[in-house]
CSV table of N, CA, C and O in Angstrom, one decimal:
chain,number,residue,atom,x,y,z
A,6,MET,N,25.7,-6.0,-10.0
A,6,MET,CA,25.6,-6.5,-8.7
A,6,MET,C,27.0,-7.7,-8.7
A,6,MET,O,27.6,-7.6,-7.6
A,7,GLY,N,27.2,-8.1,-9.9
A,7,GLY,CA,28.3,-9.1,-10.0
A,7,GLY,C,29.5,-8.2,-9.4
A,7,GLY,O,30.6,-8.8,-9.0
A,8,ALA,N,29.8,-6.9,-10.1
A,8,ALA,CA,31.2,-6.3,-9.7
A,8,ALA,C,31.1,-6.1,-8.1
A,8,ALA,O,32.3,-6.1,-7.7
A,9,ARG,N,30.0,-5.7,-7.4
A,9,ARG,CA,30.1,-5.8,-6.0
A,9,ARG,C,30.5,-7.0,-5.0
A,9,ARG,O,31.1,-6.6,-4.1
A,10,ILE,N,30.2,-8.2,-5.7
A,10,ILE,CA,30.5,-9.2,-5.0
A,10,ILE,C,31.9,-10.0,-5.6
A,10,ILE,O,32.3,-11.1,-5.3
A,11,GLY,N,32.3,-9.7,-6.7
A,11,GLY,CA,33.4,-10.0,-7.3
A,11,GLY,C,33.3,-11.1,-8.5
A,11,GLY,O,34.3,-11.8,-8.4
A,12,VAL,N,32.0,-11.4,-8.9
A,12,VAL,CA,31.8,-12.3,-9.9
A,12,VAL,C,31.4,-11.8,-11.1
A,12,VAL,O,30.7,-10.7,-11.1
A,13,THR,N,31.2,-12.6,-12.0
A,13,THR,CA,30.5,-12.4,-13.3
A,13,THR,C,29.2,-13.2,-13.7
A,13,THR,O,29.9,-14.7,-13.5
A,14,PHE,N,28.4,-13.0,-14.0
A,14,PHE,CA,27.3,-13.7,-14.1
A,14,PHE,C,26.9,-13.9,-15.9
A,14,PHE,O,27.0,-12.8,-16.5
A,15,HIS,N,26.5,-15.0,-16.3
A,15,HIS,CA,26.4,-15.5,-17.5
A,15,HIS,C,24.8,-15.9,-17.8
A,15,HIS,O,24.6,-16.7,-17.0
A,16,PRO,N,24.0,-15.3,-18.6
A,16,PRO,CA,22.7,-15.6,-18.9
A,16,PRO,C,22.8,-17.4,-18.9
A,16,PRO,O,23.6,-17.8,-19.7
A,17,PRO,N,21.5,-17.9,-18.7
A,17,PRO,CA,20.4,-16.9,-18.2
A,17,PRO,C,20.4,-17.1,-16.7
A,17,PRO,O,21.0,-17.9,-15.9
A,18,TYR,N,19.9,-16.0,-16.4
A,18,TYR,CA,19.9,-15.7,-14.8
A,18,TYR,C,18.6,-14.7,-14.7
A,18,TYR,O,18.2,-14.0,-15.6
A,19,THR,N,18.0,-14.6,-13.4
A,19,THR,CA,17.3,-13.6,-13.3
A,19,THR,C,17.7,-12.8,-11.8
A,19,THR,O,18.5,-13.2,-11.2
A,20,THR,N,16.9,-11.6,-11.7
A,20,THR,CA,17.2,-11.1,-10.3
A,20,THR,C,16.1,-10.7,-9.6
A,20,THR,O,15.1,-10.4,-10.2
A,21,LEU,N,16.3,-10.2,-8.4
A,21,LEU,CA,15.5,-9.8,-7.6
A,21,LEU,C,16.1,-8.5,-6.8
A,21,LEU,O,17.2,-8.9,-6.2
A,22,ALA,N,15.5,-7.4,-6.6
A,22,ALA,CA,16.2,-6.2,-5.8
A,22,ALA,C,15.2,-5.6,-5.2
A,22,ALA,O,13.9,-5.4,-5.4
A,23,HIS,N,15.8,-5.0,-3.9
A,23,HIS,CA,15.0,-4.0,-3.2
A,23,HIS,C,15.6,-2.8,-3.4
A,23,HIS,O,16.9,-2.5,-3.2
A,24,VAL,N,15.0,-1.8,-4.0
A,24,VAL,CA,15.5,-0.5,-4.5
A,24,VAL,C,14.7,0.7,-3.6
A,24,VAL,O,13.6,0.6,-3.5
A,25,ASP,N,15.5,1.5,-2.9
A,25,ASP,CA,15.0,2.6,-2.2
A,25,ASP,C,15.6,3.9,-2.7
A,25,ASP,O,16.7,4.3,-2.6
A,26,ARG,N,14.5,4.8,-3.1
A,26,ARG,CA,15.0,6.1,-3.7
A,26,ARG,C,16.1,6.1,-4.7
A,26,ARG,O,17.1,6.8,-4.8
A,27,GLY,N,16.1,5.1,-5.5
A,27,GLY,CA,17.0,4.9,-6.6
A,27,GLY,C,18.4,4.1,-6.4
A,27,GLY,O,19.1,3.8,-7.2
A,28,ARG,N,18.5,3.6,-5.2
A,28,ARG,CA,19.6,2.9,-4.6
A,28,ARG,C,19.2,1.7,-4.3
A,28,ARG,O,18.3,1.1,-3.5
A,29,THR,N,20.3,0.8,-4.7
A,29,THR,CA,19.9,-0.8,-4.6
A,29,THR,C,20.3,-1.1,-3.1
A,29,THR,O,21.4,-0.9,-2.9
A,30,ILE,N,19.5,-1.6,-2.2
A,30,ILE,CA,19.6,-1.9,-1.0
A,30,ILE,C,20.1,-3.2,-0.8
A,30,ILE,O,21.0,-3.9,0.1
A,31,ALA,N,19.4,-4.1,-1.4
A,31,ALA,CA,19.7,-5.8,-1.6
A,31,ALA,C,19.3,-6.1,-3.2
A,31,ALA,O,18.6,-5.7,-3.6
A,32,GLY,N,20.3,-7.0,-3.6
A,32,GLY,CA,20.2,-7.7,-5.0
A,32,GLY,C,20.5,-9.0,-4.8
A,32,GLY,O,21.5,-9.3,-4.2
A,33,PHE,N,19.5,-10.0,-5.7
A,33,PHE,CA,19.7,-11.2,-5.6
A,33,PHE,C,19.8,-11.8,-6.9
A,33,PHE,O,19.1,-11.0,-8.0
A,34,VAL,N,20.9,-12.7,-7.2
A,34,VAL,CA,20.8,-13.1,-8.6
A,34,VAL,C,20.4,-14.6,-8.5
A,34,VAL,O,21.2,-15.4,-7.7
A,35,PHE,N,19.8,-15.1,-9.4
A,35,PHE,CA,19.4,-16.7,-9.6
A,35,PHE,C,19.9,-17.3,-10.7
A,35,PHE,O,19.5,-16.7,-11.8
A,36,ASN,N,20.9,-18.2,-10.6
A,36,ASN,CA,21.5,-18.7,-11.7
A,36,ASN,C,21.6,-20.2,-11.5
A,36,ASN,O,21.6,-20.7,-10.3
A,37,VAL,N,22.0,-21.0,-12.5
A,37,VAL,CA,22.4,-22.4,-12.4
A,37,VAL,C,21.1,-23.2,-12.1
A,37,VAL,O,21.1,-24.0,-11.1
A,38,TRP,N,20.0,-22.8,-12.6
A,38,TRP,CA,18.7,-23.4,-12.3
A,38,TRP,C,18.8,-25.0,-12.7
A,38,TRP,O,19.2,-25.3,-14.1
A,39,THR,N,18.4,-26.1,-12.1
A,39,THR,CA,18.5,-27.3,-12.5
A,39,THR,C,17.1,-27.9,-12.4
A,39,THR,O,17.1,-29.1,-12.8
A,40,GLY,N,16.2,-27.1,-12.0
A,40,GLY,CA,14.9,-27.8,-11.9
A,40,GLY,C,14.5,-28.1,-10.5
A,40,GLY,O,13.3,-27.9,-10.0
A,41,HIS,N,15.3,-28.5,-9.7
A,41,HIS,CA,15.1,-28.9,-8.1
A,41,HIS,C,16.2,-28.0,-7.1
A,41,HIS,O,15.8,-27.8,-6.1
A,42,ASP,N,17.1,-27.3,-7.9
A,42,ASP,CA,17.9,-26.4,-7.2
A,42,ASP,C,18.3,-25.1,-8.0
A,42,ASP,O,18.3,-25.3,-9.4
A,43,VAL,N,18.6,-24.1,-7.3
A,43,VAL,CA,19.0,-22.9,-8.1
A,43,VAL,C,20.1,-22.2,-7.1
A,43,VAL,O,20.0,-22.3,-5.9
A,44,GLU,N,21.2,-21.6,-7.8
A,44,GLU,CA,22.0,-20.9,-7.1
A,44,GLU,C,21.5,-19.6,-6.7
A,44,GLU,O,21.3,-18.7,-7.6
A,45,ILE,N,21.9,-19.1,-5.5
A,45,ILE,CA,21.4,-17.7,-5.1
A,45,ILE,C,22.8,-16.9,-4.7
A,45,ILE,O,23.5,-17.4,-3.8
A,46,SER,N,22.9,-15.8,-5.5
A,46,SER,CA,24.0,-14.9,-5.1
A,46,SER,C,23.3,-13.5,-4.8
A,46,SER,O,22.2,-13.1,-5.0
A,47,LEU,N,23.9,-12.9,-3.5
A,47,LEU,CA,23.5,-11.6,-2.6
A,47,LEU,C,24.3,-10.7,-2.6
A,47,LEU,O,25.6,-10.9,-2.2
A,48,ALA,N,24.0,-9.5,-2.8
A,48,ALA,CA,24.7,-8.3,-2.2
A,48,ALA,C,23.6,-7.3,-1.4
A,48,ALA,O,22.7,-7.3,-2.1
A,49,ALA,N,23.9,-7.0,-0.2
A,49,ALA,CA,23.2,-6.4,0.5
A,49,ALA,C,23.4,-5.6,1.7
A,49,ALA,O,24.5,-5.9,2.2
A,50,ASP,N,22.9,-4.3,1.8
A,50,ASP,CA,23.3,-3.3,2.8
A,50,ASP,C,22.5,-3.8,4.0
A,50,ASP,O,23.0,-3.7,5.2
A,51,ARG,N,21.1,-4.1,3.8
A,51,ARG,CA,20.4,-4.8,4.8
A,51,ARG,C,19.1,-5.5,4.1
A,51,ARG,O,19.0,-5.6,3.0
A,52,LEU,N,18.7,-6.4,5.0
A,52,LEU,CA,17.5,-7.3,4.4
A,52,LEU,C,16.2,-7.2,5.2
A,52,LEU,O,16.4,-7.0,6.6
A,53,SER,N,15.2,-7.3,4.8
A,53,SER,CA,13.9,-7.4,5.4
A,53,SER,C,13.4,-8.9,5.3
A,53,SER,O,13.5,-9.5,4.1
A,54,LEU,N,12.3,-9.0,6.3
A,54,LEU,CA,11.6,-10.4,6.3
A,54,LEU,C,10.8,-10.3,5.0
A,54,LEU,O,10.8,-11.4,4.5
A,55,THR,N,10.2,-9.1,4.6
A,55,THR,CA,9.6,-9.2,3.4
A,55,THR,C,10.1,-9.6,2.1
A,55,THR,O,9.9,-10.4,1.4
A,56,LEU,N,11.4,-9.0,2.2
A,56,LEU,CA,12.2,-9.3,0.8
A,56,LEU,C,12.6,-10.9,0.8
A,56,LEU,O,12.8,-11.5,-0.1
A,57,LEU,N,13.1,-11.4,2.1
A,57,LEU,CA,13.4,-12.9,2.3
A,57,LEU,C,12.4,-13.7,1.8
A,57,LEU,O,12.3,-14.6,1.3
A,58,ARG,N,11.0,-13.4,2.4
A,58,ARG,CA,10.1,-14.1,2.0
A,58,ARG,C,9.7,-14.3,0.4
A,58,ARG,O,9.4,-15.1,-0.2
A,59,ALA,N,9.8,-13.0,-0.4
A,59,ALA,CA,9.8,-12.9,-1.8
A,59,ALA,C,10.8,-13.8,-2.3
A,59,ALA,O,10.5,-14.3,-3.3
A,60,VAL,N,11.8,-13.5,-1.9
A,60,VAL,CA,13.0,-14.7,-2.4
A,60,VAL,C,12.5,-16.2,-2.2
A,60,VAL,O,12.7,-16.9,-3.4
A,61,PHE,N,12.1,-16.6,-1.2
A,61,PHE,CA,11.6,-17.9,-1.0
A,61,PHE,C,10.5,-18.2,-1.9
A,61,PHE,O,10.6,-19.1,-2.5
A,62,ASP,N,9.4,-17.2,-1.9
A,62,ASP,CA,8.5,-17.4,-2.9
A,62,ASP,C,8.9,-17.6,-4.4
A,62,ASP,O,8.4,-18.6,-5.0
A,63,TYR,N,9.9,-16.8,-4.9
A,63,TYR,CA,10.2,-17.0,-6.2
A,63,TYR,C,10.9,-18.4,-6.4
A,63,TYR,O,10.7,-19.0,-7.3
A,64,VAL,N,11.8,-18.7,-5.3
A,64,VAL,CA,12.7,-20.1,-5.5
A,64,VAL,C,11.6,-21.4,-5.4
A,64,VAL,O,11.8,-22.0,-6.5
A,65,THR,N,10.7,-21.3,-4.9
A,65,THR,CA,9.8,-22.5,-4.5
A,65,THR,C,8.6,-22.3,-5.4
A,65,THR,O,8.4,-23.4,-6.1
A,66,ARG,N,8.1,-21.2,-5.5
A,66,ARG,CA,6.7,-21.3,-6.5
A,66,ARG,C,6.9,-20.9,-7.8
A,66,ARG,O,6.5,-21.6,-8.8
A,67,GLN,N,7.9,-19.9,-8.3
A,67,GLN,CA,8.1,-19.5,-9.5
A,67,GLN,C,9.3,-20.5,-10.3
A,67,GLN,O,9.0,-21.1,-11.2
A,68,LEU,N,10.1,-20.9,-9.6
A,68,LEU,CA,11.2,-21.8,-10.3
A,68,LEU,C,10.8,-23.3,-9.7
A,68,LEU,O,11.6,-24.1,-10.6
A,69,GLY,N,10.0,-23.6,-9.0
A,69,GLY,CA,9.7,-24.8,-8.6
A,69,GLY,C,10.7,-25.6,-7.9
A,69,GLY,O,10.8,-26.9,-8.1
A,70,CYS,N,11.6,-24.9,-7.4
A,70,CYS,CA,12.8,-25.5,-6.4
A,70,CYS,C,12.4,-26.1,-5.4
A,70,CYS,O,11.8,-25.4,-4.4
A,71,ARG,N,13.2,-27.3,-4.8
A,71,ARG,CA,13.0,-27.6,-3.5
A,71,ARG,C,14.2,-27.1,-2.5
A,71,ARG,O,14.1,-27.1,-1.3
A,72,ARG,N,15.4,-26.8,-3.1
A,72,ARG,CA,16.6,-26.5,-2.3
A,72,ARG,C,17.1,-25.1,-3.1
A,72,ARG,O,16.9,-24.9,-4.4
A,73,ALA,N,17.9,-24.5,-2.4
A,73,ALA,CA,18.7,-23.3,-3.1
A,73,ALA,C,20.2,-23.5,-2.6
A,73,ALA,O,20.5,-23.9,-1.4
A,74,THR,N,21.2,-23.2,-3.4
A,74,THR,CA,22.6,-23.0,-3.0
A,74,THR,C,23.1,-21.7,-3.0
A,74,THR,O,22.8,-21.0,-3.9
A,75,CYS,N,23.9,-21.6,-1.8
A,75,CYS,CA,24.4,-20.3,-1.8
A,75,CYS,C,25.9,-20.3,-1.4
A,75,CYS,O,26.5,-21.4,-1.0
A,76,ARG,N,26.7,-19.4,-2.1
A,76,ARG,CA,28.2,-19.3,-1.7
A,76,ARG,C,28.8,-17.9,-1.4
A,76,ARG,O,28.1,-17.0,-1.7
A,77,THR,N,29.7,-18.0,-0.3
A,77,THR,CA,30.1,-16.8,0.1
A,77,THR,C,31.4,-17.0,0.3
A,77,THR,O,32.0,-18.0,0.3
A,78,ARG,N,32.2,-15.9,0.6
A,78,ARG,CA,33.8,-15.8,1.0
A,78,ARG,C,33.9,-16.5,2.2
A,78,ARG,O,33.2,-16.1,3.3
A,79,ALA,N,34.8,-16.9,2.3
A,79,ALA,CA,35.4,-17.7,3.8
A,79,ALA,C,35.7,-16.7,4.6
A,79,ALA,O,35.4,-16.9,5.9
A,80,ASP,N,35.9,-15.3,4.3
A,80,ASP,CA,36.3,-14.3,5.1
A,80,ASP,C,35.1,-13.3,5.3
A,80,ASP,O,35.2,-12.4,6.1
A,81,ASN,N,33.9,-13.8,5.0
A,81,ASN,CA,32.7,-12.9,5.1
A,81,ASN,C,31.8,-13.4,6.2
A,81,ASN,O,30.8,-14.2,5.9
A,82,SER,N,32.3,-13.3,7.3
A,82,SER,CA,31.5,-13.9,8.6
A,82,SER,C,30.0,-13.2,8.7
A,82,SER,O,29.0,-14.0,9.1
A,83,ASN,N,29.7,-12.2,8.3
A,83,ASN,CA,28.5,-11.5,8.2
A,83,ASN,C,27.6,-12.2,7.3
A,83,ASN,O,26.4,-12.7,7.7
A,84,ALA,N,28.0,-12.5,6.2
A,84,ALA,CA,27.1,-13.5,5.4
A,84,ALA,C,27.0,-15.0,5.8
A,84,ALA,O,25.9,-15.4,5.7
A,85,GLN,N,28.0,-15.3,6.6
A,85,GLN,CA,27.9,-17.0,7.0
A,85,GLN,C,26.7,-17.0,8.0
A,85,GLN,O,26.1,-17.6,8.3
A,86,THR,N,26.7,-15.8,9.0
A,86,THR,CA,25.6,-15.7,9.9
A,86,THR,C,24.4,-15.5,9.4
A,86,THR,O,23.5,-16.1,10.0
A,87,LEU,N,24.0,-14.5,8.3
A,87,LEU,CA,23.1,-14.7,7.8
A,87,LEU,C,22.3,-15.8,7.3
A,87,LEU,O,21.3,-16.3,7.3
A,88,LEU,N,23.3,-16.6,6.5
A,88,LEU,CA,22.8,-17.9,6.0
A,88,LEU,C,22.2,-18.9,7.1
A,88,LEU,O,21.6,-19.4,6.9
A,89,ALA,N,22.8,-19.0,8.3
A,89,ALA,CA,22.9,-19.8,9.4
A,89,ALA,C,21.4,-19.2,9.8
A,89,ALA,O,20.6,-20.1,10.1
A,90,ARG,N,21.3,-18.0,10.0
A,90,ARG,CA,19.8,-17.6,10.5
A,90,ARG,C,18.8,-18.0,9.3
A,90,ARG,O,17.5,-18.3,9.9
A,91,LEU,N,19.2,-18.0,8.1
A,91,LEU,CA,18.0,-18.4,7.3
A,91,LEU,C,17.6,-19.9,7.2
A,91,LEU,O,16.9,-20.4,6.5
A,92,GLY,N,18.6,-20.7,7.9
A,92,GLY,CA,18.4,-22.3,8.0
A,92,GLY,C,19.3,-22.9,7.1
A,92,GLY,O,19.4,-24.1,6.9
A,93,ALA,N,20.2,-22.2,6.3
A,93,ALA,CA,21.4,-22.8,5.4
A,93,ALA,C,22.1,-23.6,6.2
A,93,ALA,O,22.5,-23.2,7.4
A,94,GLN,N,22.5,-24.6,5.7
A,94,GLN,CA,23.6,-25.4,6.4
A,94,GLN,C,25.1,-25.5,5.3
A,94,GLN,O,24.9,-25.6,4.3
A,95,PRO,N,26.1,-25.4,6.2
A,95,PRO,CA,27.3,-25.5,5.3
A,95,PRO,C,27.7,-26.9,4.7
A,95,PRO,O,27.1,-28.1,5.2
A,96,GLU,N,27.9,-26.9,3.3
A,96,GLU,CA,28.1,-28.1,2.4
A,96,GLU,C,29.2,-28.3,2.0
A,96,GLU,O,29.8,-29.3,1.3
A,97,GLY,N,30.6,-27.4,2.0
A,97,GLY,CA,31.5,-27.6,1.4
A,97,GLY,C,32.5,-26.3,1.2
A,97,GLY,O,32.0,-25.2,1.6
A,98,ARG,N,33.7,-26.4,0.7
A,98,ARG,CA,34.8,-25.3,0.8
A,98,ARG,C,35.2,-25.6,-0.6
A,98,ARG,O,35.5,-26.5,-1.2
A,99,GLN,N,35.3,-24.5,-1.3
A,99,GLN,CA,36.0,-24.5,-2.8
A,99,GLN,C,37.3,-23.6,-2.6
A,99,GLN,O,37.2,-22.1,-2.3
A,100,ARG,N,38.6,-24.2,-2.6
A,100,ARG,CA,39.6,-23.5,-2.6
A,100,ARG,C,40.1,-22.5,-3.6
A,100,ARG,O,39.7,-22.9,-4.7
A,101,GLY,N,40.2,-21.3,-3.2
A,101,GLY,CA,40.7,-20.2,-4.1
A,101,GLY,C,39.5,-19.9,-5.2
A,101,GLY,O,39.8,-19.3,-6.2
A,102,TYR,N,38.3,-20.2,-4.7
A,102,TYR,CA,37.3,-20.0,-5.7
A,102,TYR,C,37.0,-18.3,-6.2
A,102,TYR,O,36.8,-18.1,-7.2
A,103,PHE,N,37.2,-17.5,-5.2
A,103,PHE,CA,37.4,-15.9,-5.5
A,103,PHE,C,38.6,-15.2,-5.6
A,103,PHE,O,38.7,-14.2,-5.7
A,104,GLY,N,39.6,-16.3,-5.9
A,104,GLY,CA,40.9,-15.8,-6.4
A,104,GLY,C,41.8,-15.6,-5.1
A,104,GLY,O,42.6,-16.3,-5.0
A,105,ASP,N,41.4,-14.7,-4.4
A,105,ASP,CA,42.1,-14.4,-3.1
A,105,ASP,C,41.8,-14.9,-1.8
A,105,ASP,O,42.1,-14.9,-0.9
A,106,CYS,N,40.6,-15.7,-2.1
A,106,CYS,CA,39.9,-16.2,-0.8
A,106,CYS,C,39.0,-17.6,-1.3
A,106,CYS,O,38.5,-17.7,-2.5
A,107,ASP,N,38.8,-18.3,-0.3
A,107,ASP,CA,38.1,-19.7,-0.5
A,107,ASP,C,36.7,-19.3,-0.7
A,107,ASP,O,36.2,-18.4,0.0
A,108,GLY,N,35.7,-20.2,-1.4
A,108,GLY,CA,34.5,-19.9,-1.2
A,108,GLY,C,33.8,-21.2,-0.3
A,108,GLY,O,34.3,-22.2,-0.3
A,109,LEU,N,32.7,-20.7,0.6
A,109,LEU,CA,32.2,-21.7,1.2
A,109,LEU,C,30.6,-21.8,0.6
A,109,LEU,O,29.9,-21.0,0.2
A,110,LEU,N,30.3,-23.1,0.5
A,110,LEU,CA,28.8,-23.6,-0.1
A,110,LEU,C,28.0,-23.8,1.2
A,110,LEU,O,28.2,-24.5,2.1
A,111,TYR,N,27.0,-23.3,0.7
A,111,TYR,CA,25.7,-23.3,1.9
A,111,TYR,C,24.4,-24.0,0.8
A,111,TYR,O,24.3,-23.6,0.0
A,112,GLY,N,23.8,-24.8,1.5
A,112,GLY,CA,22.5,-25.3,1.1
A,112,GLY,C,21.3,-25.0,1.9
A,112,GLY,O,21.4,-25.1,3.3
A,113,ILE,N,20.3,-24.8,1.5
A,113,ILE,CA,18.9,-24.7,2.2
A,113,ILE,C,17.8,-25.3,1.5
A,113,ILE,O,17.5,-25.3,0.3
A,114,ILE,N,17.3,-26.3,2.2
A,114,ILE,CA,15.9,-26.9,1.6
A,114,ILE,C,14.6,-26.3,2.0
A,114,ILE,O,14.7,-25.6,3.1
A,115,LYS,N,13.7,-26.4,1.1
A,115,LYS,CA,12.3,-26.0,1.6
A,115,LYS,C,11.8,-26.2,3.1
A,115,LYS,O,11.5,-25.3,3.7
A,116,GLU,N,12.1,-27.1,3.8
A,116,GLU,CA,11.5,-27.5,5.0
A,116,GLU,C,12.5,-26.9,6.1
A,116,GLU,O,12.0,-26.7,7.2
A,117,ASP,N,13.6,-26.3,5.6
A,117,ASP,CA,14.3,-25.8,6.5
A,117,ASP,C,14.3,-24.2,6.5
A,117,ASP,O,15.1,-23.5,7.3
A,118,PHE,N,13.7,-23.8,5.7
A,118,PHE,CA,13.7,-22.2,5.6
A,118,PHE,C,12.7,-21.7,6.6
A,118,PHE,O,11.5,-21.9,6.5
A,119,PRO,N,13.3,-20.7,7.7
A,119,PRO,CA,12.4,-20.5,8.6
A,119,PRO,C,11.4,-19.4,8.3
A,119,PRO,O,10.1,-18.9,8.9
A,120,TYR,N,11.4,-18.9,7.0
A,120,TYR,CA,10.5,-17.5,6.7
A,120,TYR,C,9.6,-18.0,5.5
A,120,TYR,O,9.6,-17.4,4.5
A,121,GLY,N,9.4,-19.4,5.7
A,121,GLY,CA,8.7,-20.0,4.5
A,121,GLY,C,7.3,-19.3,4.4
A,121,GLY,O,6.7,-18.4,5.4
A,122,LEU,N,6.5,-19.7,3.4
A,122,LEU,CA,5.3,-18.9,3.1
A,122,LEU,C,4.1,-19.2,4.2
A,122,LEU,O,3.4,-18.4,4.4
A,123,HIS,N,4.2,-20.3,4.9
A,123,HIS,CA,3.3,-20.5,6.1
A,123,HIS,C,4.1,-20.7,7.5
A,123,HIS,O,3.4,-20.7,8.5
A,124,ALA,N,5.3,-19.9,7.6
A,124,ALA,CA,6.0,-19.9,8.9
A,124,ALA,C,5.4,-18.7,9.5
A,124,ALA,O,5.0,-17.7,8.9
A,125,LYS,N,5.3,-18.7,10.8
A,125,LYS,CA,4.8,-17.7,11.6
A,125,LYS,C,5.9,-16.7,11.9
A,125,LYS,O,7.1,-16.9,11.8
A,126,ALA,N,5.6,-15.5,11.6
A,126,ALA,CA,6.4,-14.4,11.6
A,126,ALA,C,6.9,-14.2,13.2
A,126,ALA,O,5.9,-14.4,14.0
A,127,PRO,N,8.1,-13.8,13.3
A,127,PRO,CA,8.3,-13.5,15.0
A,127,PRO,C,7.7,-12.2,15.2
A,127,PRO,O,7.3,-11.5,14.5
A,128,GLU,N,7.5,-12.0,16.5
A,128,GLU,CA,7.0,-10.9,17.1
A,128,GLU,C,7.6,-9.6,16.8
A,128,GLU,O,8.9,-9.7,16.4
A,129,GLY,N,6.9,-8.7,16.2
A,129,GLY,CA,7.4,-7.4,15.8
A,129,GLY,C,7.9,-7.4,14.2
A,129,GLY,O,8.5,-6.6,13.8
A,130,ALA,N,7.9,-8.3,13.6
A,130,ALA,CA,8.3,-8.6,12.1
A,130,ALA,C,7.2,-8.2,11.1
A,130,ALA,O,6.0,-8.2,11.5
């Protein structure tokens, strides 16, 4: 997954993926865990509500975090739209983070995550 998004991950980290017929549809890497925050990296062709709930469950229940930090390329408008839909708020810009492109930082806290464990699913989800 690191090669797909152009970064190298160094242990310790954990992963969660949606695999369909041997092909990874979506993959998450969780690293830089501080006890109250964890960085999430994502590469995906498509995402399901079930997978997003599993990610949130992992961050809050298993890791015990209150927030997650996400980083995306400044030229990746699809990722920025997805992060906004998930309730993430823009928190900063890292100039030249990806070498050829700035990185944008987003944060999401437990209370702002719309697909939380007790949130009502939208119609048809």
